[in-house]
XYZ file of C-alpha atoms in Angstrom:
560
model
C -35.159 -14.564 -3.654
C -37.210 -11.880 -2.977
C -37.383 -8.803 -5.472
C -40.285 -6.334 -4.421
C -39.983 -3.671 -2.153
C -38.517 -4.965 0.918
C -39.791 -2.158 3.234
C -42.924 -5.244 3.400
C -41.190 -8.025 4.058
C -41.557 -9.239 8.393
C -38.103 -9.426 10.114
C -37.496 -13.684 9.245
C -38.475 -13.066 5.667
C -36.231 -10.114 5.381
C -33.537 -12.598 6.745
C -34.301 -14.837 4.290
C -33.767 -12.385 0.917
C -30.763 -11.691 2.237
C -28.896 -14.688 2.005
C -30.734 -15.691 -1.114
C -28.775 -12.774 -2.049
C -25.521 -13.259 -0.315
C -26.688 -16.949 -1.973
C -27.140 -15.520 -5.712
C -23.782 -12.929 -4.824
C -21.619 -16.052 -4.655
C -23.210 -17.990 -7.622
C -21.750 -15.827 -9.642
C -18.542 -15.665 -8.420
C -18.113 -19.019 -8.814
C -18.961 -17.658 -12.548
C -16.734 -15.088 -12.610
C -14.047 -17.617 -12.107
C -14.889 -19.816 -14.734
C -14.402 -17.021 -16.407
C -10.910 -16.245 -15.941
C -10.158 -20.059 -16.190
C -11.868 -19.825 -19.938
C -10.109 -16.272 -20.319
C -7.160 -17.864 -19.390
C -7.631 -20.949 -22.166
C -8.133 -18.742 -25.086
C -5.106 -17.123 -24.016
C -2.367 -19.734 -23.828
C 0.800 -19.398 -25.263
C -0.249 -21.770 -28.335
C -3.668 -19.393 -29.685
C -1.701 -16.021 -29.520
C 0.356 -14.582 -32.517
C 3.385 -14.469 -31.936
C 3.588 -17.043 -28.886
C 4.745 -14.781 -25.969
C 8.166 -17.169 -24.686
C 8.832 -17.896 -21.066
C 12.664 -15.905 -21.427
C 11.789 -12.936 -24.565
C 13.867 -9.627 -25.533
C 13.127 -6.393 -25.395
C 10.346 -5.960 -23.056
C 8.037 -8.280 -25.233
C 5.419 -10.426 -24.217
C 6.378 -13.620 -21.563
C 4.141 -16.777 -20.782
C 3.935 -16.520 -17.093
C 2.839 -19.294 -14.529
C 0.248 -17.064 -12.558
C -1.685 -20.348 -10.798
C 1.277 -21.693 -9.769
C 2.945 -25.398 -9.720
C 0.503 -27.719 -11.963
C -1.132 -24.496 -13.873
C -1.105 -24.044 -17.741
C 0.811 -20.742 -19.358
C -0.390 -18.027 -20.185
C 0.325 -14.855 -22.135
C 1.143 -12.245 -19.554
C -0.586 -9.117 -21.783
C -3.837 -11.041 -20.955
C -4.321 -9.931 -17.216
C -4.226 -5.848 -17.915
C -7.506 -6.533 -21.073
C -9.632 -9.367 -18.169
C -9.045 -6.010 -15.478
C -9.905 -3.446 -16.988
C -13.185 -4.785 -18.247
C -14.176 -6.396 -15.044
C -12.736 -2.299 -13.141
C -9.721 -3.333 -11.466
C -5.821 -3.191 -11.988
C -3.611 -5.862 -13.755
C -1.638 -6.992 -10.601
C -5.208 -7.787 -9.340
C -6.684 -9.329 -12.548
C -3.385 -11.266 -12.990
C -4.805 -12.724 -8.587
C -7.790 -12.903 -9.703
C -6.480 -15.352 -12.741
C -3.872 -17.736 -10.813
C -6.529 -17.705 -8.218
C -8.824 -19.717 -10.913
C -6.924 -21.368 -12.364
C -4.821 -23.059 -9.193
C -8.188 -24.081 -8.009
C -8.895 -25.600 -11.233
C -6.088 -27.134 -11.700
C -4.184 -27.878 -8.075
C -7.282 -27.720 -5.683
C -10.400 -29.620 -7.535
C -11.923 -30.693 -4.540
C -12.214 -27.035 -3.376
C -13.173 -26.136 -6.848
C -16.041 -29.350 -6.508
C -18.123 -26.958 -3.987
C -17.653 -23.561 -5.207
C -19.378 -25.105 -8.552
C -22.088 -26.804 -5.642
C -22.139 -23.539 -4.057
C -20.700 -25.009 -0.681
C -18.134 -22.842 -0.361
C -17.376 -19.212 -0.842
C -15.015 -18.431 -3.905
C -13.315 -15.738 -2.091
C -12.601 -18.050 1.049
C -11.156 -20.679 -2.184
C -9.645 -17.995 -3.055
C -7.523 -17.367 -0.274
C -6.826 -20.875 0.406
C -5.337 -20.890 -3.100
C -3.521 -18.080 -2.326
C -1.719 -19.503 0.887
C -0.728 -22.559 -1.593
C 0.649 -20.881 -4.237
C 4.770 -21.326 -4.218
C 3.541 -25.386 -2.933
C 4.666 -28.133 -5.212
C 0.867 -29.556 -7.108
C 1.278 -33.123 -4.698
C 1.362 -30.446 -1.495
C -1.153 -28.544 -2.934
C -3.431 -31.890 -3.279
C -2.820 -32.575 -0.205
C -3.786 -29.384 1.911
C -6.775 -29.193 -1.278
C -8.214 -33.204 0.178
C -7.564 -31.285 4.010
C -9.145 -28.429 3.611
C -12.281 -28.475 1.259
C -15.121 -29.652 3.747
C -14.283 -26.837 5.732
C -13.924 -23.707 3.582
C -17.641 -22.814 5.078
C -17.909 -24.050 8.488
C -15.257 -21.932 10.075
C -14.056 -18.453 10.830
C -11.515 -17.332 8.738
C -9.032 -17.214 11.024
C -9.594 -20.855 12.229
C -9.501 -21.761 9.278
C -6.094 -19.560 7.970
C -4.833 -21.871 11.272
C -5.838 -25.375 9.471
C -4.932 -24.350 6.006
C -0.911 -23.284 7.693
C -1.086 -26.211 10.075
C -1.757 -28.425 6.179
C 0.747 -26.799 4.484
C 3.007 -28.145 7.041
C 1.788 -31.037 6.907
C 2.468 -31.297 3.378
C 5.585 -29.662 2.870
C 7.402 -30.434 6.245
C 11.312 -29.320 4.210
C 9.568 -26.807 2.156
C 7.762 -25.028 5.750
C 11.310 -25.484 7.769
C 12.889 -23.906 4.290
C 10.169 -20.296 4.788
C 10.553 -20.852 9.159
C 14.531 -20.299 8.308
C 13.672 -17.841 5.724
C 11.861 -15.385 7.789
C 13.559 -15.511 11.111
C 16.617 -14.238 8.622
C 14.861 -11.956 7.175
C 16.184 -7.865 8.488
C 14.205 -4.567 7.164
C 12.380 -1.665 7.793
C 8.811 -1.065 6.463
C 6.820 1.759 5.497
C 3.291 1.327 5.432
C 0.682 3.279 3.986
C -0.524 6.837 5.601
C -4.289 7.126 7.105
C -7.252 8.610 6.494
C -5.552 10.987 9.481
C -2.217 12.231 8.294
C -0.188 8.869 10.312
C 1.940 5.552 8.827
C 3.222 3.160 9.892
C 6.688 2.136 10.602
C 8.045 -1.846 10.790
C 11.369 -2.835 12.594
C 12.867 -6.185 12.240
C 15.869 -5.971 12.992
C 19.077 -7.541 15.377
C 18.121 -7.231 18.739
C 20.770 -4.826 19.873
C 20.131 -2.415 17.490
C 16.478 -2.355 18.584
C 17.057 -1.677 21.967
C 19.736 0.914 21.386
C 16.791 2.865 19.491
C 14.127 1.755 21.639
C 16.368 3.051 24.565
C 17.401 6.012 22.119
C 13.112 7.176 20.767
C 12.819 7.510 25.473
C 15.927 9.780 26.019
C 13.912 11.823 23.225
C 10.643 11.567 24.684
C 12.312 12.361 28.293
C 13.720 15.894 26.691
C 11.017 17.251 25.171
C 8.975 16.568 28.466
C 11.541 18.283 30.213
C 11.515 21.296 27.692
C 7.305 21.254 28.068
C 5.858 18.801 26.323
C 2.791 17.840 28.079
C 1.684 14.994 25.153
C 1.677 11.302 27.132
C 4.527 9.129 26.063
C 3.548 7.460 23.485
C 2.671 10.423 21.858
C 6.342 11.989 22.406
C 8.221 8.573 20.867
C 5.829 8.838 17.916
C 7.237 12.792 17.187
C 10.713 10.587 18.537
C 10.705 9.354 15.659
C 10.978 12.369 13.738
C 13.677 14.039 15.223
C 16.011 11.500 15.114
C 16.195 10.684 11.829
C 18.418 14.010 11.884
C 21.135 13.766 14.266
C 22.196 17.060 14.852
C 19.193 18.118 15.906
C 18.681 15.417 18.648
C 22.463 15.939 20.358
C 21.000 19.649 20.326
C 17.926 18.399 21.978
C 19.017 16.469 24.127
C 21.960 18.830 25.686
C 19.535 21.021 25.954
C 17.617 19.054 27.793
C 20.172 18.117 30.254
C 21.208 21.437 31.004
C 17.779 22.770 31.539
C 17.349 20.016 34.040
C 20.431 20.766 36.170
C 19.725 24.904 36.174
C 16.266 23.238 37.746
C 15.550 22.479 41.315
C 14.390 19.414 41.855
C 10.344 18.762 41.862
C 7.724 16.843 43.347
C 6.870 15.062 40.688
C 2.998 13.091 41.354
C 3.876 10.132 38.912
C 6.587 9.661 41.074
C 5.838 10.690 44.532
C 6.731 7.097 46.349
C 3.406 7.915 48.804
C -0.661 7.397 47.669
C 0.986 6.848 44.589
C 1.119 3.328 41.566
C 4.469 1.352 42.732
C 7.249 1.812 40.090
C 10.055 -1.159 39.898
C 12.687 -0.314 41.509
C 15.406 1.592 40.258
C 13.270 3.252 37.449
C 11.088 5.699 38.813
C 9.257 5.416 34.896
C 8.834 1.980 35.233
C 5.635 0.343 36.104
C 5.750 -3.565 37.866
C 6.560 -6.167 35.005
C 7.639 -3.148 32.901
C 10.630 -2.963 30.858
C 13.102 0.213 30.651
C 11.390 1.040 26.733
C 8.626 3.220 28.988
C 6.883 -0.288 27.595
C 4.048 -2.155 29.795
C 3.619 -5.370 31.160
C 0.352 -7.599 30.091
C -1.833 -7.660 27.058
C -3.513 -4.429 27.727
C -4.337 -2.209 25.100
C -2.246 -3.760 21.643
C -3.650 -3.578 18.865
C -6.856 -5.071 18.591
C -6.996 -5.477 15.612
C -4.259 -7.460 14.873
C -6.310 -10.507 17.364
C -6.984 -13.699 16.469
C -10.203 -15.244 16.391
C -10.750 -17.258 19.483
C -12.057 -20.737 18.982
C -15.932 -18.974 20.012
C -15.775 -15.861 17.372
C -18.164 -15.927 14.820
C -17.890 -11.885 14.614
C -15.958 -12.323 10.802
C -17.489 -15.434 9.933
C -18.966 -13.898 6.684
C -16.329 -10.521 6.417
C -16.030 -9.556 3.151
C -13.679 -9.524 0.919
C -10.688 -7.897 0.754
C -10.851 -5.019 -2.279
C -9.386 -6.187 -4.994
C -8.286 -2.179 -4.961
C -6.464 -3.679 -1.945
C -4.041 -6.356 -4.197
C -0.838 -6.280 -4.415
C 0.816 -6.147 -8.553
C 3.008 -8.952 -8.380
C 3.377 -8.050 -12.208
C 5.351 -5.025 -10.858
C 8.158 -4.051 -8.360
C 7.136 -5.919 -5.318
C 5.364 -4.327 -2.903
C 2.838 -4.174 0.427
C 2.949 -3.030 3.942
C 4.180 -5.658 5.884
C 2.192 -6.308 9.162
C 3.851 -7.001 12.139
C 2.813 -7.099 15.633
C 4.509 -5.213 18.241
C 6.421 -6.751 21.590
C 3.562 -7.434 24.025
C 4.883 -5.414 26.633
C 4.418 -2.137 24.933
C 0.975 -0.600 25.491
C -0.105 1.767 22.929
C -2.899 3.482 24.844
C -0.516 4.965 27.624
C -2.806 8.213 29.066
C -0.359 9.645 31.202
C -0.087 13.424 29.444
C -2.989 16.627 28.745
C -3.487 17.909 25.619
C -1.528 21.628 25.211
C -3.343 24.512 24.362
C -2.766 26.289 21.033
C -0.326 28.662 23.160
C 1.823 26.708 25.011
C 1.858 24.657 21.516
C 2.705 27.739 19.952
C 4.877 27.952 22.918
C 7.060 24.363 22.413
C 7.343 25.422 18.346
C 9.243 27.824 18.953
C 11.822 26.372 21.255
C 12.059 23.273 19.416
C 12.530 25.649 15.790
C 15.288 27.101 17.653
C 17.376 24.587 18.971
C 17.125 23.393 16.115
C 18.824 26.443 14.505
C 21.333 26.353 17.521
C 22.071 22.380 16.484
C 23.467 23.455 13.139
C 24.981 27.228 13.817
C 29.381 27.130 13.635
C 30.506 29.155 16.177
C 33.739 29.089 14.674
C 32.675 31.329 12.008
C 29.172 32.864 12.843
C 27.618 30.600 9.878
C 25.224 27.627 9.854
C 24.881 24.777 8.495
C 22.844 23.436 5.778
C 20.467 20.764 6.980
C 19.605 17.498 5.022
C 17.105 18.573 2.652
C 13.678 16.460 2.035
C 11.845 17.703 -0.852
C 7.830 18.069 -0.180
C 4.695 18.501 -2.432
C 1.777 19.929 -1.066
C -1.481 21.312 -2.879
C -4.108 24.146 -2.220
C -5.631 26.570 -2.910
C -5.285 30.322 -2.830
C -7.760 30.027 0.605
C -6.217 27.453 2.395
C -2.968 29.227 1.947
C -4.567 32.632 3.043
C -6.828 30.791 6.247
C -5.088 27.603 8.077
C -7.626 26.054 7.722
C -8.738 23.947 4.527
C -8.360 19.933 3.600
C -4.420 19.988 1.558
C -2.655 17.239 -0.822
C 1.418 15.748 -0.023
C 1.962 14.215 -2.453
C 2.342 10.520 -1.726
C 1.036 11.317 1.292
C -2.628 11.888 0.866
C -5.235 14.676 2.277
C -4.457 16.235 5.539
C -5.633 19.228 6.999
C -4.003 22.688 6.639
C -2.890 22.315 10.371
C -0.863 18.972 10.199
C 1.170 20.162 7.440
C 3.242 22.043 10.253
C 3.944 18.275 11.628
C 4.838 17.815 8.357
C 7.196 19.898 7.442
C 8.947 19.756 11.404
C 10.551 22.284 12.585
C 12.920 24.084 9.576
C 14.667 25.664 7.974
C 12.891 24.729 5.322
C 12.819 26.697 2.487
C 9.263 27.481 0.373
C 10.349 27.364 -3.632
C 8.128 28.842 -6.352
C 4.728 27.515 -7.412
C 5.130 25.226 -10.514
C 2.345 25.918 -12.659
C 1.565 23.236 -14.529
C -0.616 24.919 -16.862
C 2.128 26.321 -18.757
C 3.666 23.748 -22.139
C 6.950 22.489 -21.212
C 8.559 20.552 -24.154
C 12.338 19.872 -25.480
C 13.712 18.543 -29.218
C 15.126 15.939 -27.774
C 14.533 12.165 -26.761
C 15.316 12.422 -23.540
C 13.132 13.731 -20.463
C 14.595 16.610 -18.633
C 14.370 16.649 -14.988
C 11.955 19.854 -15.036
C 9.323 18.400 -18.144
C 9.632 14.756 -15.793
C 8.976 17.148 -12.499
C 5.646 18.929 -14.005
C 4.414 16.006 -16.066
C 4.512 13.809 -12.590
C 2.956 16.715 -9.923
C 0.309 17.288 -12.854
C -0.165 13.333 -12.835
C -0.469 12.140 -9.153
C -1.212 8.113 -10.267
C -0.282 6.436 -13.227
C -2.240 6.375 -16.212
C -3.427 3.629 -16.879
C -6.728 2.112 -17.117
C -7.847 2.308 -12.834
C -3.901 1.877 -12.581
C -2.928 1.873 -9.112
C 0.137 2.870 -8.088
C 0.660 6.501 -7.576
C 3.927 7.749 -9.611
C 6.937 9.287 -8.220
C 10.485 9.631 -9.613
C 11.994 6.527 -10.985
C 8.206 5.965 -13.060
C 8.408 5.990 -16.811
C 7.224 8.526 -18.255
C 5.613 7.353 -22.467
C 4.872 9.205 -24.847
C 2.058 8.868 -26.224
C 3.106 9.823 -29.390
C 6.247 8.110 -29.750
C 9.113 9.891 -30.129
C 9.634 9.865 -34.097
C 13.242 11.355 -34.515
C 12.543 12.621 -37.515
C 9.398 14.416 -36.912
C 8.321 17.659 -36.029
C 10.023 19.447 -33.057
C 8.531 19.716 -28.753
C 7.458 15.603 -29.249
C 9.050 15.376 -25.757
C 6.388 18.185 -24.104
C 4.046 17.466 -20.784
C 0.628 17.555 -23.206
C 2.839 14.176 -24.840
C 4.062 12.362 -21.877
C 2.603 10.215 -19.662
C 3.731 7.956 -16.168
C 3.525 4.701 -16.413
C 4.388 1.467 -14.328
C 6.741 -0.676 -16.327
C 4.709 -3.632 -16.344
C 1.156 -1.237 -18.227
C 4.482 0.156 -20.699
C 5.514 -2.790 -21.921
C 1.721 -3.616 -22.721
C 1.416 -0.454 -24.892
C 4.619 -1.154 -26.123
C 4.196 -4.702 -27.582
C 0.461 -5.316 -26.352
C -1.707 -3.830 -29.121
C -2.883 -1.212 -26.888
C -3.738 2.016 -28.454
C -3.745 5.350 -26.430
C -4.255 8.869 -28.047
C -5.163 12.396 -26.283
C -9.037 13.349 -25.979
C -8.099 16.732 -24.458
C -5.392 17.995 -22.138
C -7.805 16.190 -19.401
C -8.160 12.967 -20.903
C -6.509 9.740 -22.245
C -8.704 6.895 -24.859
C -6.668 4.009 -23.864
C -8.104 0.636 -26.677
C -7.913 -2.530 -25.798
C -6.522 -5.118 -28.353
C -10.287 -5.971 -28.671
C -12.262 -2.792 -29.139
C -12.586 -1.983 -25.534
C -12.016 1.486 -24.665
C -11.891 3.623 -21.867
C -11.078 7.169 -20.752
C -8.703 8.184 -17.884
C -9.194 12.181 -17.190
C -8.706 13.130 -13.501
C -11.295 11.533 -12.026
C -10.348 8.498 -12.845
C -11.017 5.714 -15.533
C -14.290 5.568 -17.210
C -15.444 2.728 -19.975
C -15.969 4.340 -22.896
C -20.017 3.898 -23.972
C -19.486 2.117 -27.407
C -16.573 -0.048 -28.246
C -14.548 1.093 -30.802
C -14.807 0.039 -34.225
C -11.514 -1.735 -34.337
C -13.273 -4.963 -31.813
C -12.008 -8.298 -33.238
C -14.585 -10.090 -32.096
C -14.945 -12.655 -34.569
C -11.833 -14.578 -32.692
C -11.930 -15.309 -29.310
C -8.406 -15.045 -29.057
C -5.379 -13.157 -29.222
C -4.673 -12.899 -33.229
């Protein structure tokens, strides 16, 4: 493997060096899996004092099986320290340890190929995760079928082969899973992207979906009547924010209907009978083969990133495995971004609209704001009813507030351009609350945490304060006293400076798992793990302390 100046290499030698480095990286990844296996052995419940059990009380440590049927038990809190030294969350660490144990105990043929350098470790880990719910015998059957092709097929084809092998190995479980999926209904919110947009996935009864879709299209058409020149799909997307307010929706549809009734008919180029695109009979805005949703037939413009690779597609052959930061934390309440393909008739790249200039957009926004005010006016009393309220916390500088330019951060959403704030808030009415000065220390003399302290703590710390914690704070998250509350202690123990947001699992780890935490300064916490590894958490994230503390207990590989 070449270690010198890469600029001196010819192209063929550069490729050989890259391949050698990839092989070395795979070898190191396999060694890391071995580390996880041995670490789990050190933390078998029989090697720990006190011994964790399956059903402890008072939030104490449990004995858990992370890799599936046939894997040995492991002390639940062990994943927290392993994740911290690797720089990943406790949940991602639990996943990794479970995958390592599954390869050793459930998928021995695949594991042997990983150790021999004939199978990429992250692909093997994916197979372990896919087989997690299978009984031991069925997992072994999948292992025998797929071990030889782990590195010879693209990930997409390998996934299909694994799924087929699972169905062959345990058809009853596959049938039960299919029936369970058929019964699933729900509405799921995806994560916000860097452009201030969010995905919604809905699985509901067909009739409900059709009615919801028709209402979105009705609102989109009303927006067009009121002057919105955006594309149909953009207006349908805007309609999602409007339909959340039933009174606003009805008033908007009513005023659009009145405006349409009072306006002389005009020739719409999109609906002209001659010299234009053919339209389906009975629906002037519908293309041949389309449906009543304003959708389109065919598969043009579908979500390309959800497409399965073709049989000859090698583009994703060596795609990197997703980062650990994207893995869910199974030790907390389930959370995941559910991805479901839309109906194949829905075209997402329509260009039937045209952009609005700033002046026209302001006119439209003012008109919609007035419609919403009209919706909540009470003709009888002259007083306005109050719409449902949603609190939005926005962090921005005085410069951004004064100029309307720059970047701000919205709670639970992330960074946005200042120009996107109006889109986030909507068309009013809205109330601006006084700015909370988070530098003020607020305390009470009781153990219970009042709402004003809870709110300040959550705003001060947008993410949980455990090493490499991945969850954003929310109103239901636990707030833990850094220094345990003493009923006989001094006043003011419940204060913004002595509280930190933690999910339930890290909270239990701190209380029962021999982790120590102390505040170094107003911005920094120091966590020390059971084996003496120290981590500093400040507004820039988690940092490994330069030297382990004197509390290191390296003499015993197990947890005393």
